[in-house]
mmCIF file of C-alpha atoms and ligand atoms in Angstrom:
data_model
loop_
_atom_site.group_PDB
_atom_site.id
_atom_site.type_symbol
_atom_site.label_atom_id
_atom_site.label_comp_id
_atom_site.label_asym_id
_atom_site.label_seq_id
_atom_site.Cartn_x
_atom_site.Cartn_y
_atom_site.Cartn_z
ATOM 1 C CA MET H 1 22.403 -79.427 -93.678
ATOM 2 C CA GLU H 2 20.019 -80.679 -96.330
ATOM 3 C CA ILE H 3 20.196 -84.478 -96.873
ATOM 4 C CA ALA H 4 18.838 -85.946 -100.096
ATOM 5 C CA LEU H 5 19.003 -89.283 -101.987
ATOM 6 C CA ARG H 6 19.478 -89.602 -105.695
ATOM 7 C CA ALA H 7 20.258 -92.324 -108.286
ATOM 8 C CA VAL H 8 23.966 -93.214 -108.384
ATOM 9 C CA ARG H 9 26.047 -91.676 -111.171
ATOM 10 C CA ASP H 10 29.278 -93.183 -112.530
ATOM 11 C CA SER H 11 31.112 -90.045 -111.413
ATOM 12 C CA ASP H 12 30.234 -90.965 -107.792
ATOM 13 C CA LEU H 13 32.222 -94.193 -107.848
ATOM 14 C CA PRO H 14 35.689 -92.725 -107.144
ATOM 15 C CA VAL H 15 34.141 -90.890 -104.152
ATOM 16 C CA PHE H 16 32.625 -94.109 -102.869
ATOM 17 C CA HIS H 17 35.900 -95.885 -103.341
ATOM 18 C CA ARG H 18 37.673 -93.285 -101.161
ATOM 19 C CA GLN H 19 34.924 -93.331 -98.540
ATOM 20 C CA MET H 20 34.575 -97.142 -98.375
ATOM 21 C CA THR H 21 38.334 -97.848 -98.123
ATOM 22 C CA ASP H 22 38.870 -95.300 -95.350
ATOM 23 C CA PRO H 23 40.660 -97.447 -92.762
ATOM 24 C CA GLU H 24 38.755 -95.999 -89.769
ATOM 25 C CA ALA H 25 35.403 -96.557 -91.516
ATOM 26 C CA VAL H 26 36.375 -100.128 -92.665
ATOM 27 C CA ARG H 27 37.306 -101.033 -89.106
ATOM 28 C CA MET H 28 34.062 -99.624 -87.749
ATOM 29 C CA ALA H 29 31.833 -101.239 -90.292
ATOM 30 C CA ALA H 30 33.810 -104.521 -90.050
ATOM 31 C CA PHE H 31 31.710 -106.064 -92.788
ATOM 32 C CA GLY H 32 32.094 -104.509 -96.257
ATOM 33 C CA PRO H 33 34.802 -104.101 -98.876
ATOM 34 C CA GLY H 34 37.278 -105.175 -96.194
ATOM 35 C CA GLY H 35 40.124 -102.732 -96.342
ATOM 36 C CA PRO H 36 42.408 -101.074 -98.812
ATOM 37 C CA CYS H 37 41.682 -102.130 -102.325
ATOM 38 C CA GLY H 38 42.369 -100.534 -105.684
ATOM 39 C CA PRO H 39 39.671 -99.181 -108.044
ATOM 40 C CA GLU H 40 39.405 -102.456 -109.927
ATOM 41 C CA ALA H 41 38.746 -104.587 -106.803
ATOM 42 C CA PHE H 42 36.347 -101.983 -105.514
ATOM 43 C CA ALA H 43 34.513 -102.023 -108.907
ATOM 44 C CA VAL H 44 33.911 -105.836 -108.402
ATOM 45 C CA TYR H 45 32.620 -105.233 -104.852
ATOM 46 C CA TRP H 46 30.412 -102.390 -106.166
ATOM 47 C CA GLN H 47 29.028 -104.457 -109.031
ATOM 48 C CA ARG H 48 28.011 -107.218 -106.665
ATOM 49 C CA LEU H 49 26.105 -104.595 -104.587
ATOM 50 C CA CYS H 50 24.409 -103.229 -107.753
ATOM 51 C CA ASP H 51 23.432 -106.717 -108.840
ATOM 52 C CA THR H 52 21.755 -107.548 -105.508
ATOM 53 C CA SER H 53 20.307 -104.133 -104.748
ATOM 54 C CA ASP H 54 16.599 -103.331 -104.812
ATOM 55 C CA VAL H 55 17.214 -99.607 -104.103
ATOM 56 C CA LEU H 56 20.684 -98.087 -104.391
ATOM 57 C CA ARG H 57 21.126 -94.367 -103.780
ATOM 58 C CA THR H 58 23.767 -91.675 -103.392
ATOM 59 C CA VAL H 59 23.472 -89.686 -100.220
ATOM 60 C CA LEU H 60 23.919 -85.943 -100.799
ATOM 61 C CA ALA H 61 24.697 -83.465 -97.997
ATOM 62 C CA ASP H 62 24.011 -79.924 -99.200
ATOM 63 C CA GLY H 63 24.524 -81.281 -102.718
ATOM 64 C CA ALA H 64 27.878 -82.982 -102.066
ATOM 65 C CA VAL H 65 28.380 -86.770 -102.393
ATOM 66 C CA ALA H 66 28.342 -87.846 -98.668
ATOM 67 C CA GLY H 67 27.847 -91.597 -98.993
ATOM 68 C CA THR H 68 25.540 -94.428 -100.042
ATOM 69 C CA ALA H 69 22.400 -96.104 -98.795
ATOM 70 C CA ALA H 70 20.896 -99.277 -100.209
ATOM 71 C CA VAL H 71 18.333 -102.075 -99.775
ATOM 72 C CA TYR H 72 19.667 -105.337 -101.081
ATOM 73 C CA GLY H 73 19.102 -109.066 -100.979
ATOM 74 C CA VAL H 74 16.234 -111.385 -101.871
ATOM 75 C CA ALA H 75 12.544 -110.527 -101.323
ATOM 76 C CA GLY H 76 11.424 -111.295 -97.786
ATOM 77 C CA GLU H 77 15.019 -111.107 -96.456
ATOM 78 C CA ARG H 78 16.103 -107.705 -97.705
ATOM 79 C CA GLU H 79 18.648 -105.754 -95.710
ATOM 80 C CA VAL H 80 19.558 -102.081 -95.528
ATOM 81 C CA THR H 81 23.129 -100.833 -95.640
ATOM 82 C CA TYR H 82 24.750 -97.356 -95.623
ATOM 83 C CA TRP H 83 28.148 -95.731 -95.515
ATOM 84 C CA ILE H 84 28.815 -92.065 -94.794
ATOM 85 C CA ASP H 85 32.114 -90.167 -95.442
ATOM 86 C CA ARG H 86 34.021 -89.691 -92.191
ATOM 87 C CA ALA H 87 34.001 -85.928 -92.810
ATOM 88 C CA TYR H 88 30.238 -85.886 -92.096
ATOM 89 C CA TRP H 89 30.039 -88.284 -89.098
ATOM 90 C CA GLY H 90 28.030 -87.267 -86.106
ATOM 91 C CA ARG H 91 25.795 -84.737 -87.831
ATOM 92 C CA GLY H 92 22.669 -86.784 -88.447
ATOM 93 C CA VAL H 93 23.457 -87.711 -92.082
ATOM 94 C CA ALA H 94 23.044 -91.479 -91.741
ATOM 95 C CA THR H 95 19.815 -91.105 -89.752
ATOM 96 C CA ALA H 96 18.327 -88.798 -92.369
ATOM 97 C CA ALA H 97 19.539 -90.977 -95.191
ATOM 98 C CA LEU H 98 18.101 -94.145 -93.697
ATOM 99 C CA ARG H 99 14.774 -92.501 -93.047
ATOM 100 C CA GLY H 100 14.722 -91.387 -96.740
ATOM 101 C CA LEU H 101 15.642 -94.931 -97.867
ATOM 102 C CA LEU H 102 12.857 -96.423 -95.881
ATOM 103 C CA THR H 103 10.233 -94.251 -97.526
ATOM 104 C CA GLU H 104 11.597 -95.328 -100.938
ATOM 105 C CA ALA H 105 11.509 -99.044 -99.920
ATOM 106 C CA PRO H 106 8.100 -99.778 -98.344
ATOM 107 C CA GLU H 107 8.659 -103.499 -98.089
ATOM 108 C CA ARG H 108 8.539 -104.865 -94.537
ATOM 109 C CA PRO H 109 10.123 -106.541 -92.715
ATOM 110 C CA LEU H 110 13.551 -105.266 -93.540
ATOM 111 C CA TYR H 111 16.692 -106.456 -91.829
ATOM 112 C CA ALA H 112 20.079 -104.934 -90.935
ATOM 113 C CA ARG H 113 23.325 -106.291 -89.597
ATOM 114 C CA ALA H 114 25.908 -104.372 -87.598
ATOM 115 C CA ALA H 115 29.007 -105.265 -85.731
ATOM 116 C CA ALA H 116 28.026 -105.566 -82.113
ATOM 117 C CA ASP H 117 30.492 -102.696 -81.252
ATOM 118 C CA ASN H 118 29.312 -100.420 -84.033
ATOM 119 C CA THR H 119 27.480 -98.178 -81.598
ATOM 120 C CA ALA H 120 26.842 -95.418 -84.126
ATOM 121 C CA SER H 121 25.194 -97.740 -86.707
ATOM 122 C CA LEU H 122 23.110 -99.471 -84.039
ATOM 123 C CA ARG H 123 21.923 -96.079 -82.887
ATOM 124 C CA VAL H 124 21.011 -94.995 -86.411
ATOM 125 C CA LEU H 125 18.995 -98.212 -86.786
ATOM 126 C CA GLN H 126 17.305 -97.873 -83.481
ATOM 127 C CA LYS H 127 16.300 -94.343 -84.236
ATOM 128 C CA CYS H 128 14.689 -95.482 -87.501
ATOM 129 C CA GLY H 129 12.640 -98.168 -85.723
ATOM 130 C CA PHE H 130 14.836 -101.273 -86.046
ATOM 131 C CA ARG H 131 14.924 -103.681 -83.071
ATOM 132 C CA GLU H 132 17.423 -106.362 -82.222
ATOM 133 C CA ALA H 133 16.232 -109.798 -83.505
ATOM 134 C CA ALA H 134 19.274 -112.014 -82.978
ATOM 135 C CA ARG H 135 23.025 -112.239 -82.406
ATOM 136 C CA ALA H 136 25.363 -114.000 -84.736
ATOM 137 C CA ARG H 137 29.110 -114.537 -85.191
ATOM 138 C CA GLY H 138 30.765 -114.012 -88.586
ATOM 139 C CA PHE H 139 34.020 -113.440 -90.236
ATOM 140 C CA ALA H 140 34.604 -109.650 -90.685
ATOM 141 C CA ASP H 141 36.882 -108.741 -93.547
ATOM 142 C CA GLY H 142 37.406 -105.321 -92.000
ATOM 143 C CA ARG H 143 38.855 -106.821 -88.832
ATOM 144 C CA GLY H 144 40.440 -109.990 -90.226
ATOM 145 C CA ARG H 145 38.699 -112.142 -87.617
ATOM 146 C CA GLU H 146 35.391 -113.447 -86.392
ATOM 147 C CA ILE H 147 33.339 -110.984 -84.445
ATOM 148 C CA ASP H 148 29.860 -110.718 -82.864
ATOM 149 C CA GLU H 149 27.179 -109.027 -85.026
ATOM 150 C CA VAL H 150 23.658 -107.932 -84.260
ATOM 151 C CA VAL H 151 20.764 -108.785 -86.556
ATOM 152 C CA LEU H 152 17.996 -106.194 -86.453
ATOM 153 C CA ILE H 153 14.487 -106.188 -87.944
ATOM 154 C CA LEU H 154 12.097 -103.365 -88.954
ATOM 155 C CA GLU H 155 8.496 -104.394 -89.016
ATOM 156 C CA GLY H 156 5.349 -102.445 -89.713
ATOM 157 C CA ARG H 157 5.293 -98.804 -90.776
ATOM 158 C CA THR H 158 8.427 -96.569 -91.336
ATOM 159 C CA GLY H 159 9.280 -94.070 -88.649
ATOM 160 C CA GLU H 160 10.716 -93.465 -85.255
ATOM 161 C CA ARG H 161 9.167 -95.306 -82.385
HETATM 162 C C1 LIG S 1 27.789 -95.644 -88.799
HETATM 163 C C2 LIG S 1 27.617 -94.380 -89.584
HETATM 164 C C3 LIG S 1 26.764 -94.613 -90.800
HETATM 165 C C4 LIG S 1 26.962 -93.278 -88.752
HETATM 166 O O1 LIG S 1 26.752 -92.137 -89.559
HETATM 167 P P1 LIG S 1 26.494 -90.681 -88.969
HETATM 168 O O2 LIG S 1 26.053 -89.835 -90.059
HETATM 169 O O3 LIG S 1 27.713 -90.254 -88.159
HETATM 170 O O4 LIG S 1 25.261 -91.014 -87.931
HETATM 171 P P2 LIG S 1 24.333 -89.930 -87.315
HETATM 172 O O5 LIG S 1 25.025 -88.596 -87.271
HETATM 173 O O6 LIG S 1 23.000 -89.958 -87.925
HETATM 174 O O7 LIG S 1 24.325 -90.432 -85.776
HETATM 175 C C5 LIG S 1 23.399 -91.381 -85.308
HETATM 176 C C6 LIG S 1 23.601 -91.615 -83.864
HETATM 177 O O8 LIG S 1 24.832 -92.288 -83.561
HETATM 178 C C7 LIG S 1 25.600 -91.524 -82.684
HETATM 179 N N1 LIG S 1 26.988 -91.606 -83.069
HETATM 180 C C8 LIG S 1 27.581 -91.138 -84.156
HETATM 181 N N2 LIG S 1 28.857 -91.476 -84.199
HETATM 182 C C9 LIG S 1 29.084 -92.221 -83.068
HETATM 183 C C10 LIG S 1 30.264 -92.891 -82.497
HETATM 184 N N3 LIG S 1 31.412 -92.888 -83.127
HETATM 185 N N4 LIG S 1 30.058 -93.577 -81.405
HETATM 186 C C11 LIG S 1 28.887 -93.568 -80.747
HETATM 187 N N5 LIG S 1 27.751 -92.997 -81.163
HETATM 188 C C12 LIG S 1 27.869 -92.330 -82.385
HETATM 189 C C13 LIG S 1 25.135 -90.087 -82.796
HETATM 190 O O9 LIG S 1 25.353 -89.371 -81.604
HETATM 191 C C14 LIG S 1 23.599 -90.318 -83.038
HETATM 192 O O10 LIG S 1 22.913 -90.702 -81.844
HETATM 193 P P3 LIG S 1 22.075 -89.559 -81.056
HETATM 194 O O11 LIG S 1 21.089 -88.979 -82.061
HETATM 195 O O12 LIG S 1 21.424 -90.308 -80.025
HETATM 196 O O13 LIG S 1 23.043 -88.517 -80.572
HETATM 197 C C15 LIG S 1 28.999 -93.827 -90.091
HETATM 198 O O14 LIG S 1 29.857 -93.720 -88.946
HETATM 199 C C16 LIG S 1 29.682 -94.709 -91.094
HETATM 200 O O15 LIG S 1 29.381 -94.695 -92.276
HETATM 201 N N6 LIG S 1 30.596 -95.678 -90.644
HETATM 202 C C17 LIG S 1 31.323 -96.515 -91.541
HETATM 203 C C18 LIG S 1 30.431 -97.516 -92.283
HETATM 204 C C19 LIG S 1 29.425 -98.211 -91.342
HETATM 205 O O16 LIG S 1 29.750 -98.535 -90.240
HETATM 206 N N7 LIG S 1 28.261 -98.511 -91.942
HETATM 207 C C20 LIG S 1 27.248 -99.201 -91.195
HETATM 208 C C21 LIG S 1 27.412 -100.641 -91.458
HETATM 209 S S1 LIG S 1 26.245 -101.574 -90.451
#
């Protein structure tokens, strides 16, 4: 499968809405849009991500819209985030997308946060060179309660270590 990143198009948004309100994905991510929401509420969430993003990309898998990848936040504390359509899980899409994102965003350090039980996301981050920096506890909209989260950091050059 060929994985590529491109600029977001307005026509991608209904696809992102479906992907990012998928109940299984919402539960897994824990932090994010936080469950079922209509197109208007999703548009508010999306606009906030756009406003705070440094790099915001559509992930393509063989040309189809497979998800999103972004670097957002203030300089010096920027974080990566990504979301892949459940239909593509377990096929290396997130790992390839994050690698691509890291080449487009050379700033280091970069940070990431993942629910402590989001094994897949933690593995993606580890494969791209992120290391655990801290543990925290926060309210997760996708679970409706406080959960443990892992804060990770990527220092130095991009790539697998
Ligand atoms: C987390 C997520 C991005 C992973 O995407 P993906 O394309 O399936 O990831 P990859 O195929 O690149 O897999 C990366 C690693 O995770 C592992 N993995 C994938 N799904 C897994 C699962 N459900 N449980 C445990 N490990 C899993 C893969 O085996 C692979 O490790 P390996 O190379 O050692 O075998 C995707 O499940 C997703 O979008 N979830 C909902 C949103 C989310 O959680 N975003 C991240 C917020 S921090």
